[in-house]
Amino acid sequence: MVARYTVLDEDAKKLILLRPYQIHAIEAIREASKTGRSGYVWHTTGSGKTLTSYKATRNLLMDIPAIDKAVFLIDRKDLDAQTTMAFQAYANNDLVDVDETDNVNDLKKKLKSGDRQVIVTTIQKLQRLITKRLQEDAPEYQKIRNLKIAFVVDECHRAVTPGMKRELERFFGNSLWFGFSRSFFADSSIHACLLRSLLLRFVSVP
C-alpha cells in the first residue's frame, strides 16, 4: 500500500506522499481498468501531473498481471527525454523498469521484448511503427499486435486525434487508454471522441 502512493526522493533524502487528489486519480484509473474502460483525468498545471501519471502508469503494470506493457505517450520530442528522466528518477527505488525509445526500431525492440516494463515514447514513433515499419508477414507483427497494452497519454486533448486513436486501437485491439489533460471542456465532446469518459475532474490543491 505504501509503495503505491509514495516516491523516494534520493536527492532530498525524503519520502514523498502523494496528495489525496493524486491518489483519487490513480484509483479512478485502476477501477476503470478492472472493467476495461478507458477515460481521462483533468489535472491542472502545477498540481503534480508528472508524478501522478508515473504512479498511474506504474500501478497499471504492477496491479494487472494481464498487461504486458504500459506505454506513456507524449506528443513532443523535446519532452521525450525530459519525461523519461523524471520517470526513471521516480523508478530508481521502485520495482518497475522505465525505458525510453531512441528511435522507431528501438520502440519495436522494446515492444517485442518479453520484459514487462514502462515505455516512454512519442505518439509519432508509435504511429510510424504501425504504419511504416511493421509488415504483416513479419514474425513480430502478430506478437506486437496481440500485446495487452495500457496506454497513458500526456496532454490527451492535443496529443491524439480521434482518427489517430482509432487507427492505433484497430492495431492494438487489446489496449486500454487513459489520458491526462490540463484542459477541460464543458462540452467534453473532444475528449469523448478520444477517451470516452471523464474519470476524475479536479483542480490543484495548495
PDB file of C-alpha atoms in Angstrom:
ATOM      1  CA  MET A   1       0.000   0.000   0.000  1.00  0.00           C
ATOM      2  CA  VAL A   2       2.785   2.417   0.940  1.00  0.00           C
ATOM      3  CA  ALA A   3       4.697   1.782  -2.302  1.00  0.00           C
ATOM      4  CA  ARG A   4       1.583   2.511  -4.355  1.00  0.00           C
ATOM      5  CA  TYR A   5       1.320   6.127  -3.225  1.00  0.00           C
ATOM      6  CA  THR A   6       4.832   7.183  -2.265  1.00  0.00           C
ATOM      7  CA  VAL A   7       8.054   8.031  -4.102  1.00  0.00           C
ATOM      8  CA  LEU A   8      11.507   8.010  -2.566  1.00  0.00           C
ATOM      9  CA  ASP A   9      13.383  11.203  -3.432  1.00  0.00           C
ATOM     10  CA  GLU A  10      17.047  10.248  -3.066  1.00  0.00           C
ATOM     11  CA  ASP A  11      18.400  13.770  -3.617  1.00  0.00           C
ATOM     12  CA  ALA A  12      16.182  15.299  -0.952  1.00  0.00           C
ATOM     13  CA  LYS A  13      16.503  12.204   1.251  1.00  0.00           C
ATOM     14  CA  LYS A  14      12.768  12.068   1.862  1.00  0.00           C
ATOM     15  CA  LEU A  15       9.689  10.052   1.089  1.00  0.00           C
ATOM     16  CA  ILE A  16       7.082  11.896  -0.988  1.00  0.00           C
ATOM     17  CA  LEU A  17       3.487  11.007  -0.181  1.00  0.00           C
ATOM     18  CA  LEU A  18       1.026  11.668  -2.979  1.00  0.00           C
ATOM     19  CA  ARG A  19      -1.716  14.197  -2.264  1.00  0.00           C
ATOM     20  CA  PRO A  20      -5.299  12.984  -1.837  1.00  0.00           C
ATOM     21  CA  TYR A  21      -6.397  14.182  -5.286  1.00  0.00           C
ATOM     22  CA  GLN A  22      -3.464  12.362  -6.905  1.00  0.00           C
ATOM     23  CA  ILE A  23      -4.464   9.163  -5.123  1.00  0.00           C
ATOM     24  CA  HIS A  24      -8.073   9.650  -6.269  1.00  0.00           C
ATOM     25  CA  ALA A  25      -6.891   9.937  -9.876  1.00  0.00           C
ATOM     26  CA  ILE A  26      -4.790   6.767  -9.656  1.00  0.00           C
ATOM     27  CA  GLU A  27      -7.624   4.864  -8.010  1.00  0.00           C
ATOM     28  CA  ALA A  28     -10.112   6.062 -10.661  1.00  0.00           C
ATOM     29  CA  ILE A  29      -7.836   4.701 -13.379  1.00  0.00           C
ATOM     30  CA  ARG A  30      -7.364   1.416 -11.536  1.00  0.00           C
ATOM     31  CA  GLU A  31     -11.110   0.940 -11.066  1.00  0.00           C
ATOM     32  CA  ALA A  32     -11.785   1.734 -14.737  1.00  0.00           C
ATOM     33  CA  SER A  33      -9.146  -0.759 -15.856  1.00  0.00           C
ATOM     34  CA  LYS A  34     -10.914  -3.549 -13.969  1.00  0.00           C
ATOM     35  CA  THR A  35     -13.910  -3.271 -16.296  1.00  0.00           C
ATOM     36  CA  GLY A  36     -11.941  -2.491 -19.460  1.00  0.00           C
ATOM     37  CA  ARG A  37     -12.992   1.171 -19.515  1.00  0.00           C
ATOM     38  CA  SER A  38     -10.839   3.980 -20.847  1.00  0.00           C
ATOM     39  CA  GLY A  39     -11.031   7.585 -19.717  1.00  0.00           C
ATOM     40  CA  TYR A  40      -9.165  10.755 -18.869  1.00  0.00           C
ATOM     41  CA  VAL A  41      -8.213  12.826 -15.846  1.00  0.00           C
ATOM     42  CA  TRP A  42      -8.313  16.600 -15.723  1.00  0.00           C
ATOM     43  CA  HIS A  43      -5.091  17.553 -13.938  1.00  0.00           C
ATOM     44  CA  THR A  44      -4.251  21.250 -13.767  1.00  0.00           C
ATOM     45  CA  THR A  45      -0.816  22.796 -14.253  1.00  0.00           C
ATOM     46  CA  GLY A  46       1.370  22.759 -11.148  1.00  0.00           C
ATOM     47  CA  SER A  47      -0.591  20.025  -9.411  1.00  0.00           C
ATOM     48  CA  GLY A  48       1.957  17.212  -9.832  1.00  0.00           C
ATOM     49  CA  LYS A  49       0.708  15.744 -13.116  1.00  0.00           C
ATOM     50  CA  THR A  50       4.013  14.057 -13.974  1.00  0.00           C
ATOM     51  CA  LEU A  51       4.189  12.265 -10.631  1.00  0.00           C
ATOM     52  CA  THR A  52       0.528  11.228 -10.836  1.00  0.00           C
ATOM     53  CA  SER A  53       0.921   9.933 -14.375  1.00  0.00           C
ATOM     54  CA  TYR A  54       4.046   7.975 -13.399  1.00  0.00           C
ATOM     55  CA  LYS A  55       2.289   6.310 -10.482  1.00  0.00           C
ATOM     56  CA  ALA A  56      -0.818   5.606 -12.576  1.00  0.00           C
ATOM     57  CA  THR A  57       1.292   4.016 -15.327  1.00  0.00           C
ATOM     58  CA  ARG A  58       3.399   2.090 -12.832  1.00  0.00           C
ATOM     59  CA  ASN A  59       0.407   0.784 -10.896  1.00  0.00           C
ATOM     60  CA  LEU A  60      -1.382  -0.403 -14.043  1.00  0.00           C
ATOM     61  CA  LEU A  61       1.627  -2.570 -14.849  1.00  0.00           C
ATOM     62  CA  MET A  62       2.122  -3.778 -11.284  1.00  0.00           C
ATOM     63  CA  ASP A  63      -1.541  -4.385 -10.407  1.00  0.00           C
ATOM     64  CA  ILE A  64      -2.808  -6.077 -13.565  1.00  0.00           C
ATOM     65  CA  PRO A  65      -0.856  -9.229 -14.454  1.00  0.00           C
ATOM     66  CA  ALA A  66      -2.598  -9.454 -17.841  1.00  0.00           C
ATOM     67  CA  ILE A  67      -0.962  -6.207 -19.022  1.00  0.00           C
ATOM     68  CA  ASP A  68       2.225  -6.867 -20.988  1.00  0.00           C
ATOM     69  CA  LYS A  69       3.414  -3.272 -21.300  1.00  0.00           C
ATOM     70  CA  ALA A  70       2.449   0.153 -20.021  1.00  0.00           C
ATOM     71  CA  VAL A  71       3.244   2.868 -22.569  1.00  0.00           C
ATOM     72  CA  PHE A  72       3.355   6.549 -21.643  1.00  0.00           C
ATOM     73  CA  LEU A  73       2.732   8.617 -24.783  1.00  0.00           C
ATOM     74  CA  ILE A  74       3.791  12.209 -25.295  1.00  0.00           C
ATOM     75  CA  ASP A  75       3.431  14.399 -28.360  1.00  0.00           C
ATOM     76  CA  ARG A  76       6.647  16.425 -28.374  1.00  0.00           C
ATOM     77  CA  LYS A  77      10.148  15.137 -28.964  1.00  0.00           C
ATOM     78  CA  ASP A  78      11.654  17.688 -26.597  1.00  0.00           C
ATOM     79  CA  LEU A  79       9.557  16.238 -23.776  1.00  0.00           C
ATOM     80  CA  ASP A  80      10.615  12.664 -24.544  1.00  0.00           C
ATOM     81  CA  ALA A  81      13.976  12.779 -22.744  1.00  0.00           C
ATOM     82  CA  GLN A  82      12.646  15.136 -20.048  1.00  0.00           C
ATOM     83  CA  THR A  83       9.723  12.855 -19.175  1.00  0.00           C
ATOM     84  CA  THR A  84      11.869   9.734 -19.325  1.00  0.00           C
ATOM     85  CA  MET A  85      14.380  11.265 -16.901  1.00  0.00           C
ATOM     86  CA  ALA A  86      11.583  12.160 -14.478  1.00  0.00           C
ATOM     87  CA  PHE A  87      10.046   8.679 -14.720  1.00  0.00           C
ATOM     88  CA  GLN A  88      13.416   6.975 -14.304  1.00  0.00           C
ATOM     89  CA  ALA A  89      14.178   9.117 -11.250  1.00  0.00           C
ATOM     90  CA  TYR A  90      10.864   8.070  -9.711  1.00  0.00           C
ATOM     91  CA  ALA A  91      11.523   4.428 -10.612  1.00  0.00           C
ATOM     92  CA  ASN A  92      15.064   4.429  -9.235  1.00  0.00           C
ATOM     93  CA  ASN A  93      13.971   2.768  -5.991  1.00  0.00           C
ATOM     94  CA  ASP A  94      10.866   1.123  -7.374  1.00  0.00           C
ATOM     95  CA  LEU A  95      10.049  -2.378  -8.611  1.00  0.00           C
ATOM     96  CA  VAL A  96       9.402  -1.331 -12.194  1.00  0.00           C
ATOM     97  CA  ASP A  97      11.756  -0.618 -15.114  1.00  0.00           C
ATOM     98  CA  VAL A  98      11.281   2.536 -17.188  1.00  0.00           C
ATOM     99  CA  ASP A  99      12.757   2.606 -20.690  1.00  0.00           C
ATOM    100  CA  GLU A 100      12.965   5.372 -23.250  1.00  0.00           C
ATOM    101  CA  THR A 101      12.954   4.825 -27.016  1.00  0.00           C
ATOM    102  CA  ASP A 102      15.777   6.314 -29.076  1.00  0.00           C
ATOM    103  CA  ASN A 103      14.015   5.691 -32.390  1.00  0.00           C
ATOM    104  CA  VAL A 104      11.267   3.632 -34.041  1.00  0.00           C
ATOM    105  CA  ASN A 105      13.425   0.499 -34.242  1.00  0.00           C
ATOM    106  CA  ASP A 106      14.209   0.802 -30.551  1.00  0.00           C
ATOM    107  CA  LEU A 107      10.483   1.069 -29.811  1.00  0.00           C
ATOM    108  CA  LYS A 108       9.838  -2.083 -31.853  1.00  0.00           C
ATOM    109  CA  LYS A 109      12.602  -3.911 -29.995  1.00  0.00           C
ATOM    110  CA  LYS A 110      11.160  -2.955 -26.594  1.00  0.00           C
ATOM    111  CA  LEU A 111       7.641  -3.971 -27.592  1.00  0.00           C
ATOM    112  CA  LYS A 112       8.937  -7.343 -28.845  1.00  0.00           C
ATOM    113  CA  SER A 113      10.839  -7.922 -25.632  1.00  0.00           C
ATOM    114  CA  GLY A 114       9.342 -10.302 -23.096  1.00  0.00           C
ATOM    115  CA  ASP A 115      10.053  -7.859 -20.265  1.00  0.00           C
ATOM    116  CA  ARG A 116       7.096  -6.251 -18.519  1.00  0.00           C
ATOM    117  CA  GLN A 117       8.089  -2.607 -18.441  1.00  0.00           C
ATOM    118  CA  VAL A 118       7.006   1.013 -18.650  1.00  0.00           C
ATOM    119  CA  ILE A 119       7.957   2.517 -22.016  1.00  0.00           C
ATOM    120  CA  VAL A 120       8.082   6.279 -22.586  1.00  0.00           C
ATOM    121  CA  THR A 121       7.766   7.238 -26.250  1.00  0.00           C
ATOM    122  CA  THR A 122       6.200   9.758 -28.625  1.00  0.00           C
ATOM    123  CA  ILE A 123       2.929   9.292 -30.460  1.00  0.00           C
ATOM    124  CA  GLN A 124       4.830   9.952 -33.700  1.00  0.00           C
ATOM    125  CA  LYS A 125       7.137   6.961 -33.164  1.00  0.00           C
ATOM    126  CA  LEU A 126       4.233   4.687 -32.340  1.00  0.00           C
ATOM    127  CA  GLN A 127       2.229   5.727 -35.391  1.00  0.00           C
ATOM    128  CA  ARG A 128       5.262   5.380 -37.663  1.00  0.00           C
ATOM    129  CA  LEU A 129       5.889   1.907 -36.279  1.00  0.00           C
ATOM    130  CA  ILE A 130       2.466   0.527 -37.118  1.00  0.00           C
ATOM    131  CA  THR A 131       2.104   2.279 -40.475  1.00  0.00           C
ATOM    132  CA  LYS A 132       5.620   2.080 -41.936  1.00  0.00           C
ATOM    133  CA  ARG A 133       7.849  -0.353 -40.047  1.00  0.00           C
ATOM    134  CA  LEU A 134       5.743  -3.445 -39.435  1.00  0.00           C
ATOM    135  CA  GLN A 135       4.977  -5.860 -42.261  1.00  0.00           C
ATOM    136  CA  GLU A 136       2.047  -8.240 -41.871  1.00  0.00           C
ATOM    137  CA  ASP A 137       4.136 -11.253 -42.837  1.00  0.00           C
ATOM    138  CA  ALA A 138       6.925 -10.372 -40.371  1.00  0.00           C
ATOM    139  CA  PRO A 139       7.294 -12.599 -37.266  1.00  0.00           C
ATOM    140  CA  GLU A 140       6.992  -9.677 -34.874  1.00  0.00           C
ATOM    141  CA  TYR A 141       3.775  -8.341 -36.437  1.00  0.00           C
ATOM    142  CA  GLN A 142       1.312 -10.581 -34.601  1.00  0.00           C
ATOM    143  CA  LYS A 143       3.422 -10.604 -31.435  1.00  0.00           C
ATOM    144  CA  ILE A 144       3.251  -6.821 -31.130  1.00  0.00           C
ATOM    145  CA  ARG A 145      -0.343  -6.608 -32.328  1.00  0.00           C
ATOM    146  CA  ASN A 146      -1.527  -9.098 -29.699  1.00  0.00           C
ATOM    147  CA  LEU A 147       0.107  -7.311 -26.776  1.00  0.00           C
ATOM    148  CA  LYS A 148      -2.153  -6.236 -23.934  1.00  0.00           C
ATOM    149  CA  ILE A 149      -1.056  -2.623 -23.545  1.00  0.00           C
ATOM    150  CA  ALA A 150      -2.167   0.151 -21.219  1.00  0.00           C
ATOM    151  CA  PHE A 151      -1.578   3.492 -22.934  1.00  0.00           C
ATOM    152  CA  VAL A 152      -1.330   6.575 -20.738  1.00  0.00           C
ATOM    153  CA  VAL A 153      -1.424   9.765 -22.827  1.00  0.00           C
ATOM    154  CA  ASP A 154       0.020  13.074 -21.702  1.00  0.00           C
ATOM    155  CA  GLU A 155      -1.971  16.157 -22.809  1.00  0.00           C
ATOM    156  CA  CYS A 156      -4.534  13.865 -24.391  1.00  0.00           C
ATOM    157  CA  HIS A 157      -6.664  16.732 -25.734  1.00  0.00           C
ATOM    158  CA  ARG A 158      -3.955  17.537 -28.273  1.00  0.00           C
ATOM    159  CA  ALA A 159      -1.649  14.519 -28.414  1.00  0.00           C
ATOM    160  CA  VAL A 160      -4.004  12.056 -30.106  1.00  0.00           C
ATOM    161  CA  THR A 161      -6.601  12.972 -32.698  1.00  0.00           C
ATOM    162  CA  PRO A 162      -9.753  10.837 -32.892  1.00  0.00           C
ATOM    163  CA  GLY A 163      -8.596   9.409 -36.226  1.00  0.00           C
ATOM    164  CA  MET A 164      -5.156   8.561 -34.909  1.00  0.00           C
ATOM    165  CA  LYS A 165      -6.593   6.872 -31.832  1.00  0.00           C
ATOM    166  CA  ARG A 166      -8.962   4.774 -33.971  1.00  0.00           C
ATOM    167  CA  GLU A 167      -6.005   3.711 -36.110  1.00  0.00           C
ATOM    168  CA  LEU A 168      -3.978   2.704 -33.053  1.00  0.00           C
ATOM    169  CA  GLU A 169      -6.942   0.920 -31.461  1.00  0.00           C
ATOM    170  CA  ARG A 170      -7.518  -1.097 -34.638  1.00  0.00           C
ATOM    171  CA  PHE A 171      -3.923  -2.284 -34.470  1.00  0.00           C
ATOM    172  CA  PHE A 172      -3.703  -2.770 -30.690  1.00  0.00           C
ATOM    173  CA  GLY A 173      -7.027  -4.491 -30.195  1.00  0.00           C
ATOM    174  CA  ASN A 174      -6.234  -5.415 -26.573  1.00  0.00           C
ATOM    175  CA  SER A 175      -5.470  -1.906 -25.366  1.00  0.00           C
ATOM    176  CA  LEU A 176      -6.647   0.335 -22.557  1.00  0.00           C
ATOM    177  CA  TRP A 177      -6.387   4.119 -22.896  1.00  0.00           C
ATOM    178  CA  PHE A 178      -6.030   6.671 -20.114  1.00  0.00           C
ATOM    179  CA  GLY A 179      -5.319  10.349 -20.635  1.00  0.00           C
ATOM    180  CA  PHE A 180      -4.145  13.303 -18.607  1.00  0.00           C
ATOM    181  CA  SER A 181      -5.092  16.825 -19.638  1.00  0.00           C
ATOM    182  CA  ARG A 182      -4.564  20.298 -18.224  1.00  0.00           C
ATOM    183  CA  SER A 183      -7.573  21.483 -20.215  1.00  0.00           C
ATOM    184  CA  PHE A 184     -11.201  20.708 -19.532  1.00  0.00           C
ATOM    185  CA  PHE A 185     -14.028  21.376 -21.969  1.00  0.00           C
ATOM    186  CA  ALA A 186     -17.531  21.766 -20.581  1.00  0.00           C
ATOM    187  CA  ASP A 187     -18.813  20.160 -23.772  1.00  0.00           C
ATOM    188  CA  SER A 188     -16.087  17.488 -23.490  1.00  0.00           C
ATOM    189  CA  SER A 189     -17.008  16.200 -26.959  1.00  0.00           C
ATOM    190  CA  ILE A 190     -13.359  16.343 -27.983  1.00  0.00           C
ATOM    191  CA  HIS A 191     -12.339  14.219 -25.015  1.00  0.00           C
ATOM    192  CA  ALA A 192     -15.259  11.876 -25.544  1.00  0.00           C
ATOM    193  CA  CYS A 193     -14.007  11.138 -29.057  1.00  0.00           C
ATOM    194  CA  LEU A 194     -10.560  10.360 -27.704  1.00  0.00           C
ATOM    195  CA  LEU A 195     -11.026   8.593 -24.412  1.00  0.00           C
ATOM    196  CA  ARG A 196     -14.786   8.275 -23.977  1.00  0.00           C
ATOM    197  CA  SER A 197     -15.290   9.255 -20.341  1.00  0.00           C
ATOM    198  CA  LEU A 198     -14.078  11.613 -17.649  1.00  0.00           C
ATOM    199  CA  LEU A 199     -12.642   9.550 -14.798  1.00  0.00           C
ATOM    200  CA  LEU A 200     -11.847  12.414 -12.479  1.00  0.00           C
ATOM    201  CA  ARG A 201     -12.101  16.191 -12.625  1.00  0.00           C
ATOM    202  CA  PHE A 202     -10.167  18.258 -10.122  1.00  0.00           C
ATOM    203  CA  VAL A 203      -8.013  21.335  -9.636  1.00  0.00           C
ATOM    204  CA  SER A 204      -4.715  21.926  -7.916  1.00  0.00           C
ATOM    205  CA  VAL A 205      -4.866  21.962  -4.127  1.00  0.00           C
ATOM    206  CA  PRO A 206      -2.352  24.145  -2.216  1.00  0.00           C
TER     207      PRO A 206
END
